[in-house]
Tab-separated table of C-alpha atoms in Angstrom:
chain	number	residue	atom	x	y	z
A	1288	LYS	CA	-0.231	-0.161	-0.267
A	1289	SER	CA	1.984	3.542	-0.860
A	1290	TYR	CA	0.671	6.589	1.777
A	1291	LYS	CA	2.039	9.485	-0.406
A	1292	ASN	CA	-1.751	10.402	-1.414
A	1293	GLN	CA	-2.029	10.457	2.373
A	1294	PHE	CA	-0.021	13.868	2.213
A	1295	LYS	CA	-1.357	15.760	-0.879
A	1296	GLY	CA	0.482	18.849	1.296
A	1297	TRP	CA	4.177	18.631	-0.125
A	1298	GLN	CA	5.572	20.291	-2.048
A	1299	THR	CA	8.956	18.106	-2.803
A	1300	MET	CA	9.789	14.934	-1.534
A	1301	LYS	CA	10.398	14.047	3.209
A	1302	LYS	CA	14.409	13.049	3.267
A	1303	ILE	CA	14.974	10.758	6.256
A	1304	LEU	CA	18.375	10.344	7.886
A	1305	ILE	CA	17.973	7.510	10.531
A	1306	THR	CA	22.011	6.742	12.921
A	1307	ALA	CA	23.173	4.419	14.795
A	1308	THR	CA	26.239	3.121	16.651
A	1309	VAL	CA	26.805	0.368	13.775
A	1310	GLN	CA	25.181	-0.781	10.216
A	1311	SER	CA	24.512	-4.168	11.669
A	1312	HIS	CA	21.862	-2.180	14.252
A	1313	ILE	CA	19.890	-0.812	11.950
A	1314	ALA	CA	19.826	-4.226	9.412
A	1315	GLN	CA	19.231	-5.644	12.161
A	1316	PHE	CA	16.217	-3.759	13.281
A	1317	HIS	CA	15.119	-0.671	11.152
A	1318	LYS	CA	14.001	-2.771	7.853
A	1319	PRO	CA	11.241	-2.238	8.414
A	1320	ALA	CA	10.932	1.384	9.268
A	1321	ILE	CA	12.890	1.813	6.046
A	1322	ARG	CA	10.691	0.126	3.958
A	1323	ILE	CA	7.671	2.306	6.062
A	1324	LEU	CA	8.925	5.776	4.520
A	1325	GLN	CA	10.389	4.232	0.983
A	1326	GLU	CA	6.024	3.302	0.411
A	1327	MET	CA	5.163	6.767	1.936
A	1328	GLY	CA	7.640	8.900	-0.400
A	1329	CYS	CA	10.642	9.186	1.141
A	1330	ARG	CA	13.927	8.708	0.453
A	1331	VAL	CA	15.607	7.268	3.801
A	1332	GLU	CA	19.847	7.667	3.613
A	1333	ILE	CA	21.500	5.686	7.526
A	1334	ALA	CA	24.781	6.896	8.529
A	1335	ALA	CA	26.557	4.426	10.915
A	1336	ARG	CA	29.226	2.705	10.877
A	1337	ASN	CA	29.805	-0.206	8.921
A	1338	ASN	CA	30.531	-3.021	11.328
A	1339	LEU	CA	28.992	-5.711	8.088
A	1340	TYR	CA	32.013	-8.272	7.668
A	1341	GLU	CA	31.414	-9.088	11.158
A	1342	LYS	CA	28.006	-10.198	10.743
A	1343	ASN	CA	28.139	-13.730	8.773
A	1344	GLY	CA	26.398	-11.845	4.926
A	1345	LEU	CA	24.129	-9.662	6.891
A	1346	THR	CA	23.628	-6.620	4.806
A	1347	LEU	CA	21.746	-3.812	4.367
A	1348	THR	CA	20.552	-2.840	0.651
A	1349	GLU	CA	17.775	-0.621	1.244
A	1350	PRO	CA	18.758	2.856	2.482
A	1351	ASP	CA	18.705	5.241	-1.235
A	1352	GLN	CA	21.907	6.215	0.413
A	1353	ILE	CA	24.566	5.121	3.112
A	1354	HIS	CA	26.993	6.791	4.942
A	1355	GLU	CA	29.598	5.418	7.016
A	1356	VAL	CA	30.601	7.617	10.233
A	1357	ASN	CA	32.698	5.567	12.615
A	1358	PHE	CA	31.001	5.693	15.226
A	1359	CYS	CA	32.087	4.816	19.076
A	1360	ARG	CA	30.329	3.247	21.474
A	1361	SER	CA	32.279	5.344	24.209
A	1362	PRO	CA	31.719	8.739	25.275
A	1363	PHE	CA	34.980	8.766	26.072
A	1364	SER	CA	37.339	7.786	22.499
A	1365	PHE	CA	38.347	10.964	21.432
A	1366	ARG	CA	37.613	9.191	17.579
A	1367	ILE	CA	33.592	10.872	19.205
A	1368	PHE	CA	34.661	13.727	17.531
A	1369	PRO	CA	35.471	12.944	13.725
A	1370	ALA	CA	32.694	11.120	13.972
A	1371	TYR	CA	31.145	14.011	15.023
A	1372	LYS	CA	32.763	16.715	12.548
A	1373	LYS	CA	31.012	14.193	9.884
A	1374	LEU	CA	27.705	14.170	10.479
A	1375	LYS	CA	26.984	17.455	10.913
A	1376	THR	CA	28.832	18.083	7.694
A	1377	ILE	CA	25.970	15.229	6.972
A	1378	VAL	CA	23.225	16.815	8.815
A	1379	GLU	CA	24.040	20.372	7.305
A	1380	GLN	CA	24.137	19.050	3.762
A	1381	GLY	CA	21.372	17.090	3.566
A	1382	HIS	CA	18.819	19.282	4.323
A	1383	TYR	CA	17.113	16.493	5.904
A	1384	ASP	CA	12.747	16.956	7.244
A	1385	ILE	CA	13.208	13.884	10.011
A	1386	VAL	CA	16.555	13.071	11.873
A	1387	GLN	CA	16.093	9.901	13.461
A	1388	CYS	CA	18.765	8.450	16.205
A	1389	ASN	CA	19.192	5.175	17.696
A	1390	THR	CA	21.597	3.866	20.590
A	1391	PRO	CA	23.427	6.605	23.702
A	1392	VAL	CA	26.244	7.987	21.356
A	1393	ALA	CA	24.950	8.444	17.965
A	1394	GLY	CA	22.017	9.790	19.689
A	1395	ILE	CA	24.188	12.050	21.677
A	1396	LEU	CA	25.903	12.978	18.773
A	1397	THR	CA	23.101	13.390	16.298
A	1398	ARG	CA	21.239	15.554	18.353
A	1399	PHE	CA	23.560	17.882	18.942
A	1400	ALA	CA	24.624	17.851	15.385
A	1401	CYS	CA	20.504	19.052	14.882
A	1402	ARG	CA	20.117	21.390	17.139
A	1403	LYS	CA	20.445	24.762	15.059
A	1404	LEU	CA	18.846	23.071	12.194
A	1405	ARG	CA	15.807	21.677	14.486
A	1406	LYS	CA	16.032	25.615	16.319
A	1407	GLN	CA	15.226	26.810	12.883
A	1408	GLY	CA	12.083	24.171	11.689
A	1409	LYS	CA	14.412	22.778	9.606
A	1410	THR	CA	14.268	19.410	11.411
A	1411	LYS	CA	12.673	17.069	12.897
A	1412	VAL	CA	13.689	14.639	15.202
A	1413	ILE	CA	12.912	11.200	16.865
A	1414	TYR	CA	15.405	9.573	19.145
A	1415	THR	CA	14.566	5.812	19.914
A	1416	ALA	CA	16.138	4.723	23.377
A	1417	HIS	CA	16.185	0.749	22.741
A	1418	GLY	CA	16.278	0.529	26.878
A	1419	PHE	CA	18.608	3.449	29.166
A	1420	HIS	CA	21.480	2.022	30.457
A	1421	PHE	CA	19.776	3.708	33.835
A	1422	TYR	CA	16.921	1.560	35.579
A	1423	GLN	CA	15.463	0.190	38.552
A	1424	GLY	CA	18.620	-1.986	40.359
A	1425	ALA	CA	21.329	-0.462	37.463
A	1426	PRO	CA	24.469	0.577	39.114
A	1427	LYS	CA	24.204	4.052	40.686
A	1428	ARG	CA	27.220	4.765	37.543
A	1429	ASN	CA	24.451	4.596	35.380
A	1430	TRP	CA	22.428	6.555	36.933
A	1431	LEU	CA	24.875	9.810	37.798
A	1432	LEU	CA	26.541	9.620	33.759
A	1433	TRP	CA	23.457	8.714	31.379
A	1434	TYR	CA	19.771	10.006	33.036
A	1435	PRO	CA	21.537	13.837	32.980
A	1436	ILE	CA	22.773	13.562	29.632
A	1437	GLU	CA	19.721	12.307	28.141
A	1438	LYS	CA	17.134	14.685	30.700
A	1439	ILE	CA	19.931	17.568	28.914
A	1440	PHE	CA	19.259	15.708	25.105
A	1441	SER	CA	15.728	15.717	25.271
A	1442	ARG	CA	15.475	19.025	24.883
A	1443	LEU	CA	16.931	18.632	21.659
A	1444	THR	CA	14.892	16.139	20.650
A	1445	ASP	CA	10.907	16.119	19.149
A	1446	VAL	CA	9.555	12.642	19.973
A	1447	LEU	CA	11.752	9.920	22.085
A	1448	ILE	CA	10.011	6.538	21.312
A	1449	THR	CA	10.714	3.906	24.689
A	1450	ILE	CA	10.148	0.949	23.967
A	1451	THR	CA	9.287	-0.366	27.724
A	1452	ASP	CA	6.781	0.399	30.349
A	1453	GLU	CA	9.552	1.602	32.985
A	1454	ASP	CA	10.974	3.685	30.197
A	1455	TYR	CA	7.997	5.324	29.399
A	1456	ARG	CA	6.659	5.627	32.548
A	1457	LEU	CA	9.984	7.744	33.869
A	1458	ALA	CA	10.806	9.987	30.915
A	1459	SER	CA	6.983	10.933	30.461
A	1460	LYS	CA	7.724	12.393	33.968
A	1461	LYS	CA	11.027	13.647	34.013
A	1462	PHE	CA	11.722	14.264	30.048
A	1463	SER	CA	11.179	17.270	27.818
A	1464	CYS	CA	10.288	16.235	24.804
A	1465	MET	CA	7.274	14.293	23.801
A	1466	VAL	CA	7.284	10.663	23.962
A	1467	VAL	CA	5.539	7.652	23.405
A	1468	ARG	CA	5.586	4.138	24.105
A	1469	HIS	CA	6.911	1.599	21.306
A	1470	HIS	CA	6.626	-1.913	21.550
A	1471	GLY	CA	10.052	-2.795	19.770
A	1472	VAL	CA	11.271	-3.558	16.675
A	1473	GLY	CA	8.542	-5.492	15.355
A	1474	ALA	CA	9.670	-9.137	15.945
A	1475	ASN	CA	9.305	-11.325	12.311
A	1476	SER	CA	6.409	-13.417	12.533
A	1477	GLU	CA	6.474	-14.118	8.917
A	1478	LYS	CA	9.843	-16.149	9.384
A	1479	PHE	CA	9.343	-16.699	12.875
A	1480	TYR	CA	6.233	-19.007	13.694
A	1481	VAL	CA	5.383	-22.193	15.329
A	1482	MET	CA	6.018	-25.173	12.698
A	1483	SER	CA	4.236	-28.526	13.377
A	1484	GLU	CA	5.796	-31.941	14.746
A	1485	GLU	CA	6.390	-33.809	11.112
A	1486	GLU	CA	8.197	-30.293	9.935
A	1487	ARG	CA	10.598	-30.295	13.581
A	1488	MET	CA	11.764	-32.898	13.275
A	1489	ASN	CA	12.197	-33.002	9.530
A	1490	LEU	CA	14.180	-29.786	10.608
A	1491	ARG	CA	15.741	-31.585	13.379
A	1492	GLN	CA	17.496	-33.688	10.716
A	1493	GLU	CA	18.966	-30.519	8.270
A	1494	LEU	CA	20.569	-28.797	11.768
A	1495	GLY	CA	22.228	-32.453	13.297
A	1496	ILE	CA	20.436	-32.737	16.375
A	1497	GLY	CA	18.930	-35.885	17.540
A	1498	THR	CA	15.892	-36.552	18.000
A	1499	ASP	CA	15.548	-37.855	21.712
A	1500	THR	CA	18.007	-34.483	21.951
A	1501	LYS	CA	17.118	-31.775	24.389
A	1502	VAL	CA	17.691	-28.605	23.419
A	1503	ILE	CA	18.519	-25.567	25.188
A	1504	MET	CA	18.996	-21.847	23.527
A	1505	ASN	CA	20.527	-18.512	23.855
A	1506	ILE	CA	21.139	-15.588	21.982
A	1507	GLY	CA	23.412	-13.317	22.175
A	1508	GLU	CA	26.151	-11.675	21.361
A	1509	LEU	CA	29.003	-13.034	23.249
A	1510	LEU	CA	29.283	-10.275	26.041
A	1511	PRO	CA	30.054	-10.249	29.999
A	1512	ASN	CA	25.969	-8.669	29.806
A	1513	LYS	CA	24.532	-11.241	28.773
A	1514	ASN	CA	26.397	-13.178	31.138
A	1515	GLN	CA	26.897	-17.379	29.155
A	1516	LYS	CA	29.009	-18.051	31.177
A	1517	THR	CA	25.917	-19.386	33.534
A	1518	ALA	CA	23.803	-20.552	31.485
A	1519	ILE	CA	26.407	-23.174	30.276
A	1520	GLU	CA	26.914	-23.383	34.543
A	1521	ALA	CA	23.054	-24.515	34.073
A	1522	ILE	CA	23.127	-26.888	31.819
A	1523	LYS	CA	26.591	-29.197	33.921
A	1524	ILE	CA	23.329	-29.273	36.526
A	1525	VAL	CA	20.986	-30.344	33.374
A	1526	VAL	CA	22.707	-32.976	32.382
A	1527	GLU	CA	23.060	-35.669	35.582
A	1528	LYS	CA	19.234	-35.780	34.746
A	1529	TYR	CA	19.295	-34.905	30.866
A	1530	PRO	CA	22.619	-36.693	29.520
A	1531	ASP	CA	21.727	-36.132	26.176
A	1532	SER	CA	20.631	-32.420	26.470
A	1533	VAL	CA	22.851	-29.561	25.257
A	1534	LEU	CA	22.874	-25.875	24.979
A	1535	LEU	CA	22.875	-24.042	21.568
A	1536	ILE	CA	24.381	-20.771	21.896
A	1537	ALA	CA	24.038	-18.476	19.026
A	1538	GLY	CA	26.530	-15.194	19.104
A	1539	ASN	CA	30.139	-14.097	17.955
A	1540	GLY	CA	31.928	-11.624	20.061
A	1541	PRO	CA	34.326	-11.399	23.329
A	1542	GLU	CA	33.528	-13.253	25.691
A	1543	LYS	CA	33.817	-16.782	23.434
A	1544	GLU	CA	37.662	-17.852	24.138
A	1545	ASN	CA	36.912	-17.868	28.208
A	1546	LEU	CA	33.222	-19.268	27.494
A	1547	ILE	CA	35.347	-22.146	25.661
A	1548	ARG	CA	37.622	-22.679	28.131
A	1549	GLN	CA	34.781	-22.928	30.633
A	1550	VAL	CA	33.084	-25.834	28.201
A	1551	GLU	CA	36.435	-27.788	28.489
A	1552	SER	CA	37.604	-27.342	32.590
A	1553	ASN	CA	33.506	-28.526	32.852
A	1554	GLY	CA	33.398	-31.389	30.574
A	1555	LEU	CA	30.828	-30.120	28.652
A	1556	THR	CA	32.509	-29.606	25.186
A	1557	GLU	CA	30.239	-32.500	23.890
A	1558	HIS	CA	26.712	-30.999	25.376
A	1559	VAL	CA	27.539	-27.475	24.405
A	1560	ARG	CA	27.484	-25.864	20.826
A	1561	PHE	CA	28.538	-22.698	20.028
A	1562	LEU	CA	27.037	-21.541	16.611
A	1563	GLY	CA	28.161	-18.227	15.684
A	1564	TYR	CA	26.712	-15.406	14.120
A	1565	THR	CA	23.764	-17.459	12.881
A	1566	ARG	CA	21.156	-16.216	9.621
A	1567	ASP	CA	18.955	-18.884	11.236
A	1568	VAL	CA	17.643	-19.052	13.865
A	1569	HIS	CA	14.483	-18.714	12.974
A	1570	LYS	CA	15.873	-22.472	12.991
A	1571	TYR	CA	17.720	-23.076	15.546
A	1572	LEU	CA	14.664	-21.839	17.649
A	1573	ASN	CA	11.306	-24.103	15.960
A	1574	ALA	CA	14.411	-27.430	16.968
A	1575	CYS	CA	14.954	-26.336	20.685
A	1576	ASP	CA	12.727	-27.086	23.496
A	1577	VAL	CA	13.347	-23.939	25.705
A	1578	LEU	CA	14.998	-21.120	25.751
A	1579	VAL	CA	17.213	-19.556	28.346
A	1580	ALA	CA	18.594	-16.131	28.153
A	1581	CYS	CA	21.196	-14.844	32.046
A	1582	SER	CA	21.465	-11.161	30.470
A	1583	PHE	CA	22.153	-8.229	33.094
A	1584	ARG	CA	21.024	-5.681	31.210
A	1585	GLU	CA	18.004	-5.321	28.598
A	1586	GLY	CA	16.047	-3.240	27.002
A	1587	LEU	CA	13.610	-4.898	25.136
A	1588	PRO	CA	15.180	-8.143	23.575
A	1589	LEU	CA	14.182	-9.729	20.333
A	1590	ASN	CA	15.210	-13.574	20.686
A	1591	LEU	CA	12.826	-13.328	23.450
A	1592	MET	CA	9.948	-12.319	20.614
A	1593	GLU	CA	10.913	-14.472	18.646
A	1594	ALA	CA	11.294	-17.560	20.618
A	1595	MET	CA	8.003	-16.695	21.734
A	1596	LEU	CA	6.495	-16.538	17.925
A	1597	CYS	CA	7.639	-19.875	17.649
A	1598	GLY	CA	5.584	-21.797	21.138
A	1599	LYS	CA	8.558	-22.079	22.974
A	1600	LEU	CA	8.850	-21.664	27.451
A	1601	ILE	CA	11.113	-19.499	29.031
A	1602	VAL	CA	13.562	-19.062	31.380
A	1603	ALA	CA	14.704	-15.016	31.923
A	1604	SER	CA	17.032	-13.510	33.770
A	1605	ASN	CA	14.736	-11.283	36.279
A	1606	ASN	CA	15.626	-7.833	34.457
A	1607	ARG	CA	13.298	-4.578	32.814
A	1608	GLY	CA	13.429	-6.031	29.815
A	1609	HIS	CA	12.184	-10.479	30.995
A	1610	ARG	CA	9.818	-8.156	32.854
A	1611	GLU	CA	8.418	-7.229	29.899
A	1612	LEU	CA	7.958	-10.072	27.411
A	1613	ILE	CA	8.100	-12.625	30.395
A	1614	ASP	CA	4.524	-13.366	32.820
A	1615	HIS	CA	5.844	-16.099	35.474
A	1616	GLY	CA	4.337	-19.621	35.062
A	1617	LYS	CA	2.636	-18.442	32.905
A	1618	ASN	CA	4.931	-18.726	29.429
A	1619	GLY	CA	8.160	-19.095	31.028
A	1620	TYR	CA	10.332	-18.481	34.447
A	1621	LEU	CA	11.834	-16.042	35.905
A	1622	VAL	CA	15.002	-16.454	37.954
A	1623	GLN	CA	18.165	-14.613	39.452
A	1624	THR	CA	20.854	-13.831	36.892
A	1625	GLN	CA	23.014	-16.357	38.227
A	1626	ASN	CA	21.646	-19.022	40.169
A	1627	ALA	CA	22.815	-20.811	38.170
A	1628	ALA	CA	20.406	-23.704	40.016
A	1629	GLU	CA	17.242	-22.191	39.216
A	1630	TYR	CA	17.673	-22.134	35.826
A	1631	ALA	CA	18.347	-25.760	35.605
A	1632	GLU	CA	15.066	-26.126	37.683
A	1633	TYR	CA	12.964	-24.517	35.714
A	1634	ILE	CA	14.255	-25.712	32.422
A	1635	CYS	CA	13.918	-29.558	33.238
A	1636	GLU	CA	10.130	-27.802	35.072
A	1637	ILE	CA	9.954	-27.294	31.378
A	1638	LEU	CA	11.940	-30.158	28.893
A	1639	ASP	CA	9.536	-32.504	32.059
A	1640	SER	CA	5.687	-31.122	31.116
A	1641	GLY	CA	6.732	-31.599	27.318
A	1642	ILE	CA	5.221	-28.191	26.215
A	1643	ARG	CA	6.467	-27.624	22.787
A	1644	SER	CA	4.378	-24.853	21.582
A	1645	SER	CA	2.798	-22.250	24.815
A	1646	SER	CA	-0.103	-20.748	23.414
A	1647	GLU	CA	0.411	-18.378	26.501
A	1648	SER	CA	3.812	-17.222	25.026
A	1649	LEU	CA	1.936	-17.151	21.667
A	1650	LYS	CA	-0.452	-14.225	23.068
A	1651	LYS	CA	2.048	-12.165	25.009
A	1652	VAL	CA	3.900	-11.640	21.595
A	1653	GLN	CA	1.310	-10.674	19.195
A	1654	PRO	CA	1.312	-6.642	20.654
A	1655	PHE	CA	5.560	-6.983	19.740
A	1656	THR	CA	5.408	-8.789	15.953
A	1657	ASP	CA	6.619	-6.331	12.775
A	1658	TRP	CA	3.314	-6.063	11.983
A	1659	ASN	CA	2.096	-3.863	15.167
A	1660	VAL	CA	5.078	-2.663	15.298
A	1661	GLN	CA	4.685	-1.559	11.812
A	1662	LYS	CA	1.268	0.694	11.828
A	1663	GLU	CA	2.043	2.553	15.338
A	1664	LEU	CA	5.100	3.261	12.832
A	1665	LYS	CA	2.614	4.870	10.171
A	1666	GLU	CA	0.942	6.572	12.964
A	1667	LEU	CA	3.938	8.431	14.521
A	1668	TYR	CA	5.379	9.046	11.349
A	1669	THR	CA	1.680	10.150	9.269
A	1670	ARG	CA	0.947	12.655	11.998
A	1671	LEU	CA	4.683	14.177	12.245
A	1672	PHE	CA	4.298	14.977	8.162
A	1673	SER	CA	0.836	15.675	8.519
A	1674	SER	CA	2.263	19.130	10.796
A	1675	TYR	CA	4.937	19.127	7.526
A	1676	SER	CA	1.906	20.136	5.453
A	1677	ILE	CA	-0.199	22.221	7.666
A	1678	ASN	CA	3.763	24.346	8.058
A	1679	GLN	CA	4.803	24.320	4.899
């Protein structure tokens, strides 16, 4: 469907710039938004650091133009200065109607680069907070650093998109901009779905997984925050009851060597498989019996939504993002982040139940599907573009 006819007051094609620290973030989470904007008659450009070579064939061909900006993740790196200079040139020469920024450091630099154009009424700025670093239970240093930064920069923001209730409530009360709540970036409801038992068995055969093997899945970058080491500690306990069980860890990152050493030192080589970065997550999720997520901090984790679309029950650490998706005792269980025994207890409980598809998971995930999030984005863009039609 084309939305161009809704905006007859437009004099020229609208131009949009989407920024993020790395291109993989845009490739993994924002392709639907790019397509929506293009359907609405917009030219969509992006600015981010190119890290796609790290992501095993992940591609980004949808934007009309890609600007490579060498963003970094730390606000204290000297790399932010050349990155800001290049971004400011892009923004000033691009004449963008809307600039939509993501991720903390890129979000800060983008909003600062747009401040004059926004003040002149030439550009509207959207910032999507994929989970503030400050949250209930966060370390004090997170509050001391990131809370004042985000509060100050809310004054340089037209619309702040939050993706959890906790972030929405805080931002609505404390920040100086319009705040809306969206349900994340949208889980792909065509790619992730509940397979029949016959399809599932065929898939297991394709992936080299035994028919009776108990499969526990973990997905995420191999980083300290994702806490895969606790999942490995848990599988050691699970193996005592289910000797044929295996933990599949999908993702890559700097913790890989440490995790491999942990697996080897615990004699778990036959029970833990490192998949690396894989574009076949949908296959492994349908083949598995339960998803386990042990991270210390999450915004709104897409991997949990994808597992829920596949009907899976989940054992997850009790943090802000997981609480948004898991109703304890219904579509999974929330446990203490580093309590391996508690993870193992609930994993075994799910394996004992023999549940392959949970109606509670499917029911809970519906607001977080791609079609619903795209509806929310269309409504937001429509409001912003309509204000252009009135004012220009």
